[in-house]
Amino acid sequence: MGLLRLLSVRMSDGTRAQLEILAQLNDRSLTEETRYALEHWVDKSKSDAAVLERAEQVRADIEREAATRRSAIEAVLGGSAKGTMPATRSTKQAPSGT
């Protein structure tokens, strides 16, 4: 199951009472019943066509953003990655006068 992390959930008294009854009927603690319900909802959502479509859109957005960031990193590191120093702006020296 892996590491378990705490999640506080606010719910109505009616929903909590129903969860408590379901936990009792299923011989589980309220925490176990809540975890079971959430895991069931996650599994159900994974087969929902609308959720899957949105997930593909989000993945495409992430990939576009990652490509943009990779290009930016390559542009920043490009000069030093090839072993050359980045070009610097030359400054004019003031003429020394007599």
Short mmCIF file of N, CA and C in Angstrom, two decimals:
data_model
loop_
_atom_site.label_atom_id
_atom_site.label_comp_id
_atom_site.label_asym_id
_atom_site.label_seq_id
_atom_site.Cartn_x
_atom_site.Cartn_y
_atom_site.Cartn_z
N MET A 1 0.82 -1.19 0.00
CA MET A 1 0.00 0.00 0.00
C MET A 1 0.86 1.25 0.00
N GLY A 2 2.05 1.20 0.57
CA GLY A 2 2.93 2.35 0.58
C GLY A 2 2.66 3.27 1.75
N LEU A 3 3.35 4.38 1.74
CA LEU A 3 3.23 5.38 2.79
C LEU A 3 1.84 5.99 2.80
N LEU A 4 1.24 6.06 3.97
CA LEU A 4 -0.08 6.69 4.10
C LEU A 4 0.09 8.10 4.62
N ARG A 5 -0.63 9.03 4.02
CA ARG A 5 -0.58 10.43 4.44
C ARG A 5 -1.95 10.86 4.92
N LEU A 6 -1.94 11.77 5.86
CA LEU A 6 -3.17 12.26 6.47
C LEU A 6 -3.91 13.19 5.52
N LEU A 7 -5.22 13.04 5.46
CA LEU A 7 -6.08 13.91 4.67
C LEU A 7 -7.30 14.26 5.52
N SER A 8 -7.49 15.52 5.79
CA SER A 8 -8.68 15.94 6.52
C SER A 8 -9.77 16.26 5.51
N VAL A 9 -10.95 15.76 5.76
CA VAL A 9 -12.06 15.97 4.83
C VAL A 9 -13.24 16.52 5.62
N ARG A 10 -13.78 17.61 5.15
CA ARG A 10 -14.99 18.16 5.76
C ARG A 10 -16.18 17.58 5.01
N MET A 11 -17.17 17.13 5.78
CA MET A 11 -18.38 16.58 5.17
C MET A 11 -19.56 16.87 6.08
N SER A 12 -20.73 16.76 5.51
CA SER A 12 -21.95 17.02 6.29
C SER A 12 -22.13 15.93 7.34
N ASP A 13 -22.91 16.27 8.35
CA ASP A 13 -23.22 15.28 9.39
C ASP A 13 -23.90 14.05 8.79
N GLY A 14 -24.78 14.28 7.81
CA GLY A 14 -25.49 13.17 7.19
C GLY A 14 -24.56 12.21 6.47
N THR A 15 -23.61 12.76 5.71
CA THR A 15 -22.65 11.91 5.00
C THR A 15 -21.77 11.15 5.98
N ARG A 16 -21.33 11.84 7.02
CA ARG A 16 -20.50 11.16 8.02
C ARG A 16 -21.28 10.03 8.71
N ALA A 17 -22.53 10.28 9.05
CA ALA A 17 -23.35 9.25 9.70
C ALA A 17 -23.50 8.04 8.79
N GLN A 18 -23.71 8.28 7.49
CA GLN A 18 -23.84 7.16 6.56
C GLN A 18 -22.53 6.39 6.45
N LEU A 19 -21.40 7.09 6.41
CA LEU A 19 -20.10 6.42 6.36
C LEU A 19 -19.88 5.58 7.62
N GLU A 20 -20.27 6.13 8.75
CA GLU A 20 -20.12 5.38 10.00
C GLU A 20 -20.95 4.09 9.98
N ILE A 21 -22.18 4.19 9.47
CA ILE A 21 -23.03 3.00 9.37
C ILE A 21 -22.43 2.00 8.39
N LEU A 22 -21.99 2.48 7.24
CA LEU A 22 -21.37 1.58 6.25
C LEU A 22 -20.12 0.92 6.82
N ALA A 23 -19.32 1.68 7.55
CA ALA A 23 -18.12 1.11 8.16
C ALA A 23 -18.50 -0.01 9.13
N GLN A 24 -19.52 0.25 9.92
CA GLN A 24 -19.98 -0.76 10.87
C GLN A 24 -20.50 -2.01 10.14
N LEU A 25 -21.30 -1.79 9.11
CA LEU A 25 -21.86 -2.92 8.35
C LEU A 25 -20.77 -3.73 7.65
N ASN A 26 -19.72 -3.06 7.23
CA ASN A 26 -18.63 -3.71 6.51
C ASN A 26 -17.49 -4.15 7.43
N ASP A 27 -17.70 -3.98 8.73
CA ASP A 27 -16.71 -4.37 9.73
C ASP A 27 -15.36 -3.70 9.47
N ARG A 28 -15.43 -2.39 9.21
CA ARG A 28 -14.23 -1.58 8.99
C ARG A 28 -14.29 -0.36 9.90
N SER A 29 -13.14 0.24 10.12
CA SER A 29 -13.11 1.51 10.85
C SER A 29 -13.61 2.61 9.91
N LEU A 30 -13.94 3.75 10.47
CA LEU A 30 -14.36 4.88 9.65
C LEU A 30 -13.24 5.28 8.68
N THR A 31 -12.02 5.26 9.17
CA THR A 31 -10.87 5.58 8.31
C THR A 31 -10.76 4.59 7.15
N GLU A 32 -10.87 3.31 7.45
CA GLU A 32 -10.79 2.29 6.39
C GLU A 32 -11.93 2.44 5.40
N GLU A 33 -13.12 2.71 5.89
CA GLU A 33 -14.27 2.87 5.00
C GLU A 33 -14.09 4.08 4.09
N THR A 34 -13.59 5.16 4.66
CA THR A 34 -13.34 6.38 3.87
C THR A 34 -12.27 6.12 2.82
N ARG A 35 -11.19 5.45 3.22
CA ARG A 35 -10.11 5.13 2.28
C ARG A 35 -10.64 4.25 1.15
N TYR A 36 -11.45 3.26 1.51
CA TYR A 36 -12.04 2.36 0.51
C TYR A 36 -12.90 3.16 -0.47
N ALA A 37 -13.74 4.05 0.06
CA ALA A 37 -14.61 4.86 -0.80
C ALA A 37 -13.80 5.73 -1.75
N LEU A 38 -12.75 6.35 -1.24
CA LEU A 38 -11.91 7.21 -2.09
C LEU A 38 -11.18 6.40 -3.16
N GLU A 39 -10.65 5.25 -2.77
CA GLU A 39 -9.96 4.41 -3.75
C GLU A 39 -10.93 3.93 -4.83
N HIS A 40 -12.15 3.60 -4.44
CA HIS A 40 -13.18 3.18 -5.40
C HIS A 40 -13.48 4.33 -6.37
N TRP A 41 -13.62 5.53 -5.84
CA TRP A 41 -13.91 6.70 -6.68
C TRP A 41 -12.77 6.97 -7.67
N VAL A 42 -11.53 6.84 -7.20
CA VAL A 42 -10.39 7.04 -8.09
C VAL A 42 -10.40 6.00 -9.21
N ASP A 43 -10.63 4.74 -8.86
CA ASP A 43 -10.69 3.68 -9.88
C ASP A 43 -11.82 3.94 -10.88
N LYS A 44 -12.97 4.35 -10.38
CA LYS A 44 -14.11 4.64 -11.26
C LYS A 44 -13.79 5.81 -12.20
N SER A 45 -13.14 6.83 -11.67
CA SER A 45 -12.82 8.02 -12.47
C SER A 45 -11.83 7.69 -13.59
N LYS A 46 -10.97 6.72 -13.37
CA LYS A 46 -9.98 6.34 -14.39
C LYS A 46 -10.61 5.79 -15.65
N SER A 47 -11.87 5.33 -15.57
CA SER A 47 -12.53 4.81 -16.76
C SER A 47 -13.60 5.76 -17.29
N ASP A 48 -13.70 6.94 -16.72
CA ASP A 48 -14.66 7.96 -17.17
C ASP A 48 -14.10 8.65 -18.41
N ALA A 49 -14.83 8.60 -19.52
CA ALA A 49 -14.35 9.16 -20.79
C ALA A 49 -14.01 10.64 -20.68
N ALA A 50 -14.83 11.40 -19.98
CA ALA A 50 -14.57 12.84 -19.85
C ALA A 50 -13.29 13.10 -19.06
N VAL A 51 -13.07 12.32 -18.01
CA VAL A 51 -11.85 12.46 -17.22
C VAL A 51 -10.63 12.09 -18.06
N LEU A 52 -10.73 11.01 -18.81
CA LEU A 52 -9.62 10.58 -19.66
C LEU A 52 -9.29 11.61 -20.74
N GLU A 53 -10.32 12.21 -21.31
CA GLU A 53 -10.11 13.25 -22.33
C GLU A 53 -9.40 14.45 -21.72
N ARG A 54 -9.86 14.86 -20.55
CA ARG A 54 -9.22 16.01 -19.87
C ARG A 54 -7.79 15.67 -19.48
N ALA A 55 -7.55 14.43 -19.05
CA ALA A 55 -6.20 14.00 -18.69
C ALA A 55 -5.26 14.10 -19.88
N GLU A 56 -5.73 13.74 -21.07
CA GLU A 56 -4.91 13.86 -22.27
C GLU A 56 -4.59 15.32 -22.57
N GLN A 57 -5.57 16.19 -22.38
CA GLN A 57 -5.34 17.63 -22.59
C GLN A 57 -4.29 18.15 -21.61
N VAL A 58 -4.41 17.76 -20.35
CA VAL A 58 -3.45 18.19 -19.34
C VAL A 58 -2.06 17.65 -19.66
N ARG A 59 -1.99 16.38 -20.08
CA ARG A 59 -0.69 15.81 -20.44
C ARG A 59 -0.07 16.59 -21.59
N ALA A 60 -0.84 16.94 -22.60
CA ALA A 60 -0.33 17.71 -23.74
C ALA A 60 0.18 19.07 -23.28
N ASP A 61 -0.56 19.71 -22.38
CA ASP A 61 -0.12 21.01 -21.84
C ASP A 61 1.20 20.87 -21.10
N ILE A 62 1.33 19.81 -20.30
CA ILE A 62 2.56 19.57 -19.55
C ILE A 62 3.72 19.35 -20.51
N GLU A 63 3.48 18.56 -21.56
CA GLU A 63 4.54 18.28 -22.53
C GLU A 63 4.98 19.55 -23.25
N ARG A 64 4.02 20.41 -23.62
CA ARG A 64 4.37 21.68 -24.27
C ARG A 64 5.20 22.55 -23.33
N GLU A 65 4.78 22.64 -22.10
CA GLU A 65 5.51 23.44 -21.11
C GLU A 65 6.91 22.88 -20.88
N ALA A 66 7.02 21.56 -20.79
CA ALA A 66 8.32 20.93 -20.59
C ALA A 66 9.24 21.19 -21.79
N ALA A 67 8.70 21.13 -22.99
CA ALA A 67 9.51 21.40 -24.19
C ALA A 67 10.01 22.85 -24.19
N THR A 68 9.14 23.76 -23.80
CA THR A 68 9.53 25.17 -23.72
C THR A 68 10.64 25.36 -22.70
N ARG A 69 10.50 24.74 -21.56
CA ARG A 69 11.50 24.87 -20.50
C ARG A 69 12.82 24.20 -20.90
N ARG A 70 12.73 23.03 -21.59
CA ARG A 70 13.95 22.38 -22.06
C ARG A 70 14.69 23.28 -23.04
N SER A 71 13.96 23.91 -23.94
CA SER A 71 14.58 24.82 -24.91
C SER A 71 15.24 25.99 -24.20
N ALA A 72 14.58 26.51 -23.18
CA ALA A 72 15.15 27.63 -22.44
C ALA A 72 16.44 27.21 -21.73
N ILE A 73 16.44 26.03 -21.12
CA ILE A 73 17.65 25.53 -20.45
C ILE A 73 18.77 25.33 -21.46
N GLU A 74 18.43 24.74 -22.61
CA GLU A 74 19.44 24.53 -23.64
C GLU A 74 20.01 25.85 -24.14
N ALA A 75 19.17 26.87 -24.26
CA ALA A 75 19.63 28.18 -24.70
C ALA A 75 20.57 28.79 -23.66
N VAL A 76 20.25 28.63 -22.39
CA VAL A 76 21.09 29.17 -21.33
C VAL A 76 22.41 28.42 -21.24
N LEU A 77 22.36 27.10 -21.34
CA LEU A 77 23.55 26.29 -21.20
C LEU A 77 24.29 26.07 -22.51
N GLY A 78 23.71 26.45 -23.61
CA GLY A 78 24.28 26.18 -24.93
C GLY A 78 25.73 26.57 -25.08
N GLY A 79 26.11 27.79 -24.69
CA GLY A 79 27.48 28.27 -24.86
C GLY A 79 28.45 27.50 -23.99
N SER A 80 28.12 27.35 -22.71
CA SER A 80 29.05 26.67 -21.81
C SER A 80 29.05 25.16 -22.02
N ALA A 81 27.95 24.63 -22.53
CA ALA A 81 27.89 23.19 -22.77
C ALA A 81 28.86 22.78 -23.87
N LYS A 82 29.16 23.71 -24.78
CA LYS A 82 30.08 23.40 -25.88
C LYS A 82 31.51 23.74 -25.50
N GLY A 83 31.72 24.19 -24.27
CA GLY A 83 33.08 24.49 -23.83
C GLY A 83 33.52 25.89 -24.20
N THR A 84 32.62 26.74 -24.61
CA THR A 84 32.99 28.11 -24.95
C THR A 84 32.40 29.06 -23.94
N MET A 85 33.03 30.17 -23.81
CA MET A 85 32.54 31.19 -22.91
C MET A 85 31.49 32.01 -23.64
N PRO A 86 30.47 32.47 -22.94
CA PRO A 86 29.48 33.31 -23.59
C PRO A 86 30.09 34.64 -23.98
N ALA A 87 29.59 35.18 -25.05
CA ALA A 87 30.09 36.46 -25.53
C ALA A 87 29.78 37.55 -24.52
N THR A 88 30.75 38.45 -24.32
CA THR A 88 30.53 39.57 -23.41
C THR A 88 30.58 40.85 -24.20
N ARG A 89 29.92 41.85 -23.68
CA ARG A 89 29.89 43.15 -24.33
C ARG A 89 31.22 43.84 -24.15
N SER A 90 31.79 44.33 -25.22
CA SER A 90 33.08 45.03 -25.10
C SER A 90 32.84 46.44 -24.60
N THR A 91 33.81 46.94 -23.85
CA THR A 91 33.71 48.30 -23.34
C THR A 91 34.82 49.11 -23.96
N LYS A 92 34.52 50.34 -24.26
CA LYS A 92 35.54 51.23 -24.83
C LYS A 92 36.34 51.83 -23.70
N GLN A 93 37.65 51.91 -23.93
CA GLN A 93 38.48 52.57 -22.95
C GLN A 93 38.56 54.04 -23.31
N ALA A 94 38.56 54.84 -22.29
CA ALA A 94 38.71 56.28 -22.53
C ALA A 94 40.14 56.54 -23.01
N PRO A 95 40.25 57.40 -24.04
CA PRO A 95 41.60 57.67 -24.53
C PRO A 95 42.43 58.36 -23.45
N SER A 96 43.69 57.92 -23.37
CA SER A 96 44.58 58.61 -22.43
C SER A 96 45.14 59.82 -23.12
N GLY A 97 45.11 60.89 -22.45
CA GLY A 97 45.50 62.11 -23.15
C GLY A 97 46.67 62.81 -22.52
N THR A 98 47.41 63.46 -23.37
CA THR A 98 48.42 64.41 -22.98
C THR A 98 48.18 65.68 -23.68
#
